[in-house]
Each structure stands twice: as C-alpha cells, then as structure tokens.
C-alpha cells in the first residue's frame, strides 16, 4: 500500500481497501468518542462498501473495536424502493452489517424510500436530520464521517452528471431525477455531504480508472464529474483506490 499526497491511498486490491477503511473507521470512531457522546456515520450504497460492512461485523480482530451503542447510522443516498427491495442500500447494509452488530434500532436512520412520492421521502429524511442534529432552518448537519463510492461516470451518492441536484445549495436532501435510470434517487446534496469532519471514498476496479483520473487530475467539470463537488468544509478527504482504479493517475 502506497500512501501519497493529497490523502490518496493506493491499495493492492478491494480487500485491502476494506481493511484500510476498517482501520480508519475504528480509529476515527474511538478517537471521536473520547470527546463526543455519539458518532454520526453516513453509509454509501452500491457494491464496493459491502465487504467493508461485512468486515466490521464479522472480523474477529474487530470484535469490540467499535462502541456500536454510540454510533448513529445514516445513508448518503437511497434508491426509491422499499427497504426489502434487492436494490435498497438500507437492505444491503442491514444484511451485511447492521443485523449483526449491537447498534440500537433507534440509532439507524434510514430513508423512508417506500413513500410513493420521492419528494416526500426526501423531505421526510431532511426533517429526520434536522431533528437529530437540532438544526435551525437553513443549517446543515455536521457528520463525523461520510463514506462515498464513485460510479464509472464520476457520480457519487446519487449526484449524477447533468442532474438538478448538482446545483442544489440550500437543501440537505433532495429527490433527484436520473434520466438514464428513469427514476428519482434520494440523495444528500453536495453541501450536506461536505459538512463532514471526514469523507472517505472507496473506489475499486479498472472501470473507474478514467473517471478517477478526471475527478482527481482533470479539469474542474463537476457537471460531468460530480465527485469533484466533494470537498469537506474543515474536514479531511481520503481516497482509498485500488491499483486498477488508480491505473490512469499521472500525478498520484
Ligand atoms: C449507490 C451509491 C453510489 C455508488 C456508486 C458506486 O446508491 O449506488 O451511493 O454512489 O457508491 O454508484 O457503486 P459501486 O460501488 O457498486 O461501483
């Protein structure tokens, strides 16, 4: 594993990405809980983080490493489907991790993506965040850690190229129409994701190499490569990429 500036860690493979991510998370949670009562963790969906969730739940060396009673779980985005749907990010995290660790039910803050109206589901989640973080109107939640993935098109969360949500600066959560998927996707907005102490990207596979090069080394074109929007405010940004995903990086 090579670690080079700025906080881009090149891992051998996906398994090493998961190991590194687990190590970062365990350390961050322990350190944060020395001075805070709770830790707010935003999960990402898709396939890349599944192995991390399983590791955190099942690896014997990590048993007892996380004080799950004090961890509150959120999602960066969700598909507009019921929680039991195969595509549900909640379902993936629940099966891989949340059903196996001692996180209290009331600490799990999932999108009510089963609501027929996607805009209502987004507004409901926004309200949940406002209540949990005790926010005044117009304020953003401050997350302790946000996990993110990146699509081969440079999207992150459900901030897809050319979609309306990319230009949202006031809302915390929106229902974002994604034409290519012909559906609304529920997503935290860029300002909401950026209001975090720590953002950790997990990117694996050669199909991500071109997008990763564009995002990290290309022209600033966030409409085309939305992951470029992620710049935590007074927070740390770390990319964990495997060699295949980092293959086209010139400067890193
Ligand atoms: C989702 C994720 C999305 C994901 C990327 C990468 O809901 O799918 O939030 O942003 O992180 O699409 O997905 P993979 O990890 O499956 O490549």
Coordinates of N, CA and C in Angstrom, one line a residue, residues 20-145:
X20 N -8.2 -1.3 5.0 CA -7.7 0.1 5.3 C -8.9 0.9 5.8
X21 N -10.0 0.8 5.2 CA -11.2 1.6 5.6 C -11.6 1.2 7.0
X22 N -11.6 -0.1 7.3 CA -12.0 -0.6 8.6 C -11.0 0.0 9.7
X23 N -9.8 0.1 9.3 CA -8.8 0.6 10.3 C -9.0 2.1 10.5
X24 N -9.3 2.8 9.4 CA -9.5 4.3 9.5 C -10.8 4.5 10.4
X25 N -11.8 3.7 10.1 CA -13.1 3.9 10.8 C -13.0 3.6 12.3
X26 N -12.3 2.5 12.6 CA -12.2 2.1 14.0 C -11.5 3.1 14.8
X27 N -10.4 3.6 14.2 CA -9.6 4.7 14.9 C -10.3 6.0 15.0
X28 N -11.0 6.4 14.0 CA -11.8 7.6 14.0 C -12.9 7.6 15.0
X29 N -13.6 6.5 15.0 CA -14.7 6.4 16.0 C -14.2 6.4 17.4
X30 N -13.2 5.6 17.7 CA -12.6 5.6 19.1 C -12.1 7.0 19.5
X31 N -11.4 7.6 18.6 CA -10.9 9.0 18.9 C -12.0 10.0 19.1
X32 N -13.0 10.0 18.3 CA -14.1 10.9 18.4 C -14.9 10.7 19.6
X33 N -15.1 9.4 20.0 CA -16.0 9.2 21.2 C -15.3 9.5 22.5
X34 N -14.0 9.9 22.4 CA -13.3 10.3 23.6 C -13.8 11.7 24.0
X35 N -14.3 12.5 23.0 CA -14.8 13.8 23.3 C -16.2 14.1 22.9
X36 N -16.9 13.0 22.3 CA -18.3 13.2 21.9 C -19.1 12.0 22.5
X37 N -20.4 12.3 22.6 CA -21.3 11.2 23.1 C -21.6 10.2 22.0
X38 N -21.8 10.8 20.8 CA -22.2 9.9 19.7 C -21.3 10.1 18.5
X39 N -21.4 9.2 17.5 CA -20.6 9.3 16.3 C -21.6 9.1 15.1
X40 N -21.6 10.1 14.2 CA -22.6 10.0 13.1 C -21.8 9.5 11.9
X41 N -22.3 8.4 11.4 CA -21.6 7.7 10.3 C -22.6 7.6 9.1
X42 N -22.2 8.1 8.0 CA -23.1 8.1 6.8 C -22.5 7.0 5.8
X43 N -23.4 6.0 5.6 CA -23.0 4.9 4.7 C -23.2 5.2 3.3
X44 N -22.4 4.6 2.4 CA -22.7 4.6 1.0 C -23.3 3.3 0.5
X45 N -23.9 3.3 -0.6 CA -24.5 2.1 -1.2 C -23.6 1.5 -2.3
X46 N -24.3 0.8 -3.2 CA -23.5 0.2 -4.2 C -22.9 -1.1 -3.7
X47 N -21.9 -1.6 -4.5 CA -21.3 -2.9 -4.2 C -20.0 -2.8 -3.4
X48 N -19.2 -1.7 -3.7 CA -17.9 -1.5 -3.2 C -17.8 -1.7 -1.7
X49 N -18.7 -1.0 -0.9 CA -18.5 -1.0 0.6 C -19.0 -2.2 1.2
X50 N -19.7 -3.2 0.5 CA -20.3 -4.3 1.1 C -19.3 -5.1 1.9
X51 N -18.1 -5.3 1.3 CA -17.1 -6.1 2.0 C -16.6 -5.4 3.3
X52 N -16.6 -4.1 3.3 CA -16.2 -3.3 4.5 C -17.2 -3.6 5.6
X53 N -18.5 -3.5 5.2 CA -19.6 -3.7 6.2 C -19.5 -5.1 6.8
X54 N -19.2 -6.1 5.9 CA -19.1 -7.4 6.5 C -17.9 -7.6 7.4
X55 N -16.8 -6.9 7.0 CA -15.6 -7.0 7.8 C -15.9 -6.4 9.2
X56 N -16.5 -5.3 9.2 CA -16.8 -4.6 10.5 C -17.7 -5.4 11.4
X57 N -18.5 -6.2 10.7 CA -19.5 -7.0 11.5 C -18.9 -8.4 11.9
X58 N -18.0 -8.9 11.1 CA -17.7 -10.4 11.3 C -16.2 -10.6 11.6
X59 N -15.3 -9.7 11.4 CA -13.9 -10.0 11.6 C -13.6 -10.1 13.1
X60 N -13.1 -11.2 13.5 CA -12.8 -11.4 15.0 C -11.9 -10.4 15.5
X61 N -11.0 -9.9 14.7 CA -10.0 -8.9 15.3 C -10.6 -7.6 15.5
X62 N -11.8 -7.4 14.9 CA -12.5 -6.1 15.1 C -13.7 -6.2 16.1
X63 N -13.9 -7.4 16.6 CA -15.0 -7.5 17.6 C -14.7 -6.6 18.8
X64 N -15.6 -5.8 19.2 CA -15.4 -5.0 20.4 C -14.6 -3.7 20.1
X65 N -14.2 -3.6 18.8 CA -13.4 -2.4 18.5 C -14.3 -1.1 18.3
X66 N -15.5 -1.3 18.0 CA -16.4 -0.2 17.8 C -17.5 -0.2 18.9
X67 N -17.7 0.9 19.5 CA -18.8 1.1 20.5 C -20.1 1.4 19.8
X68 N -20.7 0.3 19.3 CA -21.9 0.5 18.4 C -23.1 1.2 19.0
X69 N -23.1 1.1 20.4 CA -24.3 1.8 21.1 C -24.3 3.3 20.8
X70 N -23.0 3.8 20.5 CA -22.9 5.2 20.4 C -22.8 5.7 18.9
X71 N -23.0 4.7 18.0 CA -22.9 5.1 16.6 C -24.3 5.3 16.0
X72 N -24.5 6.4 15.4 CA -25.7 6.6 14.6 C -25.5 6.5 13.2
X73 N -26.3 5.7 12.5 CA -26.1 5.4 11.1 C -27.1 6.1 10.2
X74 N -26.5 6.7 9.1 CA -27.3 7.4 8.1 C -26.9 6.9 6.8
X75 N -27.6 7.3 5.7 CA -27.2 7.0 4.4 C -27.0 8.2 3.5
X76 N -26.0 8.2 2.7 CA -25.8 9.3 1.8 C -26.8 9.4 0.6
X77 N -27.3 8.2 0.3 CA -28.3 8.2 -0.7 C -29.1 6.9 -0.6
X78 N -30.2 6.9 -1.3 CA -31.1 5.6 -1.3 C -31.8 5.6 -2.6
X79 N -32.1 4.4 -3.1 CA -32.9 4.2 -4.2 C -34.3 4.4 -3.8
X80 N -35.2 4.7 -4.8 CA -36.6 5.0 -4.4 C -37.4 3.6 -4.4
X81 N -37.0 2.8 -3.5 CA -37.6 1.4 -3.4 C -37.9 1.1 -2.0
X82 N -38.7 0.0 -1.7 CA -39.0 -0.4 -0.3 C -37.7 -1.0 0.3
X83 N -37.6 -1.0 1.6 CA -36.4 -1.4 2.3 C -36.0 -2.9 2.0
X84 N -37.0 -3.7 1.6 CA -36.7 -5.1 1.4 C -36.3 -5.3 -0.1
X85 N -36.3 -4.2 -0.9 CA -36.0 -4.4 -2.3 C -34.5 -4.8 -2.5
X86 N -34.2 -5.6 -3.5 CA -32.8 -6.0 -3.7 C -31.9 -4.8 -4.0
X87 N -32.4 -3.7 -4.5 CA -31.6 -2.6 -4.8 C -31.4 -1.6 -3.6
X88 N -32.1 -1.9 -2.5 CA -32.1 -1.0 -1.4 C -30.7 -0.9 -0.7
X89 N -30.2 0.3 -0.6 CA -28.9 0.5 0.1 C -29.1 0.1 1.6
X90 N -30.3 0.4 2.1 CA -30.5 0.1 3.5 C -30.4 -1.5 3.7
X91 N -31.1 -2.2 2.7 CA -31.1 -3.7 2.8 C -29.7 -4.2 2.8
X92 N -28.9 -3.7 1.9 CA -27.5 -4.2 1.7 C -26.7 -4.0 3.0
X93 N -26.8 -2.8 3.6 CA -26.1 -2.5 4.9 C -26.6 -3.3 6.0
X94 N -28.0 -3.5 6.0 CA -28.6 -4.3 7.1 C -28.1 -5.7 7.1
X95 N -28.2 -6.3 5.9 CA -27.8 -7.7 5.7 C -26.3 -7.9 6.0
X96 N -25.5 -7.0 5.5 CA -24.0 -7.1 5.6 C -23.5 -6.8 7.0
X97 N -24.2 -5.9 7.7 CA -23.6 -5.4 9.0 C -24.6 -5.1 10.1
X98 N -25.6 -4.3 9.8 CA -26.4 -3.8 10.9 C -27.2 -4.9 11.6
X99 N -27.5 -6.0 10.9 CA -28.2 -7.0 11.6 C -27.3 -7.9 12.5
X100 N -26.0 -7.6 12.4 CA -25.0 -8.4 13.1 C -24.2 -7.7 14.2
X101 N -24.5 -6.4 14.3 CA -23.7 -5.6 15.4 C -24.7 -5.0 16.3
X102 N -24.2 -4.6 17.5 CA -25.1 -4.1 18.6 C -25.5 -2.7 18.4
X103 N -25.7 -2.3 17.2 CA -26.2 -0.9 17.0 C -27.7 -0.9 17.4
X104 N -28.1 0.0 18.3 CA -29.6 0.0 18.6 C -30.4 0.4 17.5
X105 N -31.6 -0.1 17.4 CA -32.5 0.1 16.3 C -32.8 1.7 16.1
X106 N -32.9 2.3 17.3 CA -33.2 3.8 17.2 C -32.0 4.6 16.7
X107 N -30.8 3.9 16.6 CA -29.7 4.7 16.0 C -29.6 4.5 14.5
X108 N -30.5 3.8 13.9 CA -30.4 3.5 12.5 C -31.5 4.5 11.8
X109 N -31.0 5.4 11.1 CA -31.8 6.4 10.5 C -31.9 6.2 9.0
X110 N -32.9 5.4 8.5 CA -32.9 5.0 7.1 C -33.9 6.0 6.4
X111 N -33.7 6.1 5.1 CA -34.7 6.9 4.3 C -36.0 6.1 4.3
X112 N -37.1 6.8 4.3 CA -38.4 6.1 4.1 C -38.7 6.1 2.6
X113 N -37.8 5.3 2.0 CA -37.9 5.3 0.5 C -39.1 4.5 -0.1
X114 N -39.8 4.0 0.9 CA -41.1 3.3 0.4 C -42.2 4.2 0.1
X115 N -42.0 5.5 0.6 CA -43.0 6.5 0.3 C -43.2 6.7 -1.2
X116 N -44.4 6.7 -1.7 CA -44.7 6.7 -3.1 C -44.1 8.0 -3.7
X117 N -44.2 9.1 -3.0 CA -43.7 10.4 -3.6 C -42.3 10.6 -3.1
X118 N -41.4 10.6 -4.1 CA -39.9 10.7 -3.8 C -39.6 12.0 -3.1
X119 N -40.3 13.0 -3.5 CA -40.0 14.4 -2.9 C -40.5 14.3 -1.4
X120 N -41.5 13.6 -1.1 CA -42.0 13.5 0.3 C -40.9 12.7 1.1
X121 N -40.4 11.6 0.5 CA -39.4 10.8 1.1 C -38.1 11.7 1.4
X122 N -37.8 12.5 0.5 CA -36.6 13.4 0.7 C -36.8 14.4 1.8
X123 N -38.0 15.0 1.8 CA -38.4 16.0 2.8 C -38.4 15.3 4.2
X124 N -38.9 14.0 4.2 CA -39.0 13.3 5.5 C -37.6 13.1 6.1
X125 N -36.7 12.7 5.2 CA -35.3 12.4 5.7 C -34.6 13.7 6.1
X126 N -34.9 14.8 5.4 CA -34.3 16.1 5.7 C -34.8 16.5 7.1
X127 N -36.1 16.2 7.4 CA -36.7 16.5 8.7 C -36.0 15.7 9.8
X128 N -35.8 14.4 9.4 CA -35.1 13.5 10.4 C -33.7 14.0 10.8
X129 N -33.0 14.5 9.8 CA -31.7 15.0 10.1 C -31.8 16.3 10.9
X130 N -32.7 17.2 10.5 CA -32.9 18.4 11.2 C -33.2 18.2 12.7
X131 N -34.0 17.2 13.0 CA -34.4 16.9 14.4 C -33.2 16.3 15.1
X132 N -32.6 15.3 14.4 CA -31.5 14.6 15.1 C -30.3 15.6 15.5
X133 N -30.0 16.5 14.5 CA -28.9 17.4 14.8 C -29.3 18.7 15.4
X134 N -30.7 18.8 15.6 CA -31.1 20.1 16.3 C -30.9 21.3 15.4
X135 N -31.1 21.2 14.1 CA -30.7 22.3 13.2 C -31.8 23.4 13.1
X136 N -31.2 24.6 13.0 CA -32.1 25.8 12.7 C -32.3 25.7 11.1
X137 N -33.5 26.3 10.7 CA -33.7 26.4 9.2 C -32.5 26.9 8.5
X138 N -32.1 26.2 7.4 CA -31.0 26.6 6.6 C -29.7 26.1 7.0
X139 N -29.6 25.4 8.2 CA -28.3 24.9 8.6 C -28.2 23.5 8.1
X140 N -26.9 23.0 8.0 CA -26.6 21.7 7.6 C -26.1 20.8 8.7
X141 N -26.4 19.5 8.7 CA -25.9 18.6 9.8 C -24.4 18.5 9.6
X142 N -23.7 18.2 10.8 CA -22.3 18.1 10.7 C -22.0 16.6 11.0
X143 N -21.6 15.8 10.0 CA -21.3 14.4 10.2 C -19.9 14.1 10.6
X144 N -19.7 13.1 11.4 CA -18.4 12.7 11.8 C -17.6 12.0 10.7
X145 N -18.4 11.2 9.9 CA -17.7 10.5 8.8 C -18.7 10.2 7.7

